[in-house]
Amino acid sequence: MKSDQRPDILTIEDVSKAFGGLQAVNRADLAVAEGSITGLIGPNGAGKTTLFNLISGFLKPDHGHITFKGERIDGLPPHKVFHRGLVRTFQIPRELGGMTVVENLMLVPVNQAGEYLWNSWFLPWRVNEQEETNFTKAEEVLSFLNLLHLRDEYALNLSGGQKKLLELGRTLMCNPKMILLDEPAAGVNRTLMRDIVEDIKRLRKELGITFFVIEHDMDIVALLCDRLIVMAEGTKLAEGSPDEVRKDERVLEAYLGGRGR
Amino acid sequence: MRAERMITPAVLFVVAFLVTALPFERSGGNFAGTASFLTTFLTTVGIYAIFTLALNIQWGYTGVFNFGVAAFFLVGAYTAAIVTKDPASGEFVQYVGGFGEFLSPNFLDAGEWLPFIVGIGAAGLASGLLALLLSVPTLRLREDYLAISTIGIAELLRRAVIENPTVVGGTNAMVGIPGPLDGYFAPGDWKYAFLVMVFVFLGLLLFAVERGIRSPWGRVLRALREDETVTAASGKNVFAFKMQGFVFGAVIMGMGGAVFGFGRGSVSPDTFDHFFATFLFWAMLIVGGSGNNWGAIVGAFVVWGVWTISLQLNGYDLPGILQVRIFFIRDLLIGSTIVLFLLLRPQGLVPEQRRVSSWLDRRVRTPPDARPPPEADATGGE
Ligand SMILES: Nc1ncnc2c1ncn2[C@@H]1O[C@H](COP(=O)(O)OP(=O)(O)OP(=O)(O)O)[C@@H](O)[C@H]1O
Ligand SMILES: [Mg+2]
């Protein structure tokens, strides 16, 4: 089930990022095919999360180009990257603790008339109509994530795994072209995670959303991804189908080397 | 649970009782005197509530740490004074570098209501413009640096007023600011009318702020307060929204300054010190409940009540050791009230509403099966 013939939706060319003396991403060159579910694996500290931060606009690359749907996006601020249809989750969940779960999600939809002070003063009916739509959408997403009973709870009071699910929920509130998931399975119940894997596949099939997923759990990776990219020491080490990658000696070495330190 | 729900009514009652009873008792049961005293007290509460309401937008919602409320207060008060004052009066012609007369248009006859509306508008505009200018260099700073820079700006403006007598009169104070509609009332009665005007204006502002903020717009502001990174990852332009919250708050602060000037009849730089023009509003917001617009008003009442009561005590036969120190004890009292609240009741007397959107509030409340357990509901106000 290779998707080689499909065009690349995201390309990373010669991208580098250093923190002080530490070269977190080092001349990375990689691409993600449109409509694929591509996994990004690699030892701790390989630079995976940093790469996501570069793609989503939270960091600017020191060097290199990032292209999404044929347009340069490096250097754009995060909200502009979001508006291009590229959304992300965080490895360590970042919920809006002082807001209810459902409002964490209702925040996300774009083009909310009520986000203009003027409209909330003078066009409340239009604002309320959209609130109804967004609330219904948020309830759907919450029931999909088994969080519906917590919709009116402060997000602060969710468990670690539930917060992780809320992260995922945020990306489902808009109609993205591509979703970056940073370790979506960490801390999430396995049975539920298997359901989510199925749903991710369904989203890809039905809506054509491309997924780029960092994940350490190789079972989930094997279930989910049709292509894998392996990163080590800030750069791409190998690429291929899950089976190919599993047999690759360099990959084994990188993991063992990483573990040995 | 039950006892906790009684805290706010109890505090309100005690303050209201003492604020009424002490002057009544001290004046030997003089009704008219007490009424006049209470009018002055409530007018001040109403004016200070405007600032606290504005600070609530900036801090309670947007999370912008403005520790220089005095700057916007000052700009609003002087702007409104210049616009409403009679052009021909005294040395005013030399103010604003000789432009004073020009800035106070003749068609605004101070006997009517129009100049005051224009004055309030101009004050809001000037203060909002100041916020807009400041937001570019400061809003990208971290919270604590932002606080320090706003303190600096407030002090800078106050010094500028003091050191340049030709701008707005320096330490001489700008006097002779007319009171709205004061021509229609006997000199002693105008203050009652002014009290009504202040509360009508406060009511309008409260309505506008509640309606504006308990909406998707306010939701973005609260999200900013909670975590700017997630707000950006949710597709919101962090800087633009932060600026809107900051400027909206500043506009209202400027308007508060205008009303203050109308009530006082004069404006001088010593009004805008850090204690009275910034710190006190923070105390009111913390006591009332940061994040709740009604809380801002409750806080203004309670804190100004405590302040007033503590001075009333001075008239009694206090032990000498207290008598001479009462003015310092008042400062101490406000300081310890803040500490007490931060430690024991950080949510304030009227905690913030759980849901930002008022539509959602109504929606979640209606179907009984969707109700959260009652004790988890920290909704206040109304
Ligand atoms: N903001 C930062 N400042 C300084 N160093 C950073 C920063 N972010 C990441 N690093 C460093 O960059 C390197 C790569 O980190 P990164 O988080 O990208 O790794 P990762 O591949 O996501 O690892 P993990 O699998 O453990 O999440 C690490 O050595 C990390 O310490
Ligand atoms: Mg990581």
XYZ file of C-alpha atoms in Angstrom, chain B residues 14 25 29 33 57 112 125 149 216 234 256 308 359 372 374:
15
model
C -21.066 44.118 57.174
C -23.668 57.575 64.891
C -28.206 60.725 64.116
C -25.568 64.336 56.763
C -10.753 42.891 30.860
C -25.343 71.225 28.105
C -9.925 57.654 22.408
C 7.247 48.690 31.840
C -16.336 33.843 21.300
C -5.801 26.865 17.721
C -13.208 56.439 34.050
C -13.689 54.584 54.395
C -24.954 31.313 24.968
C -23.069 19.199 36.210
C -24.248 21.577 41.672
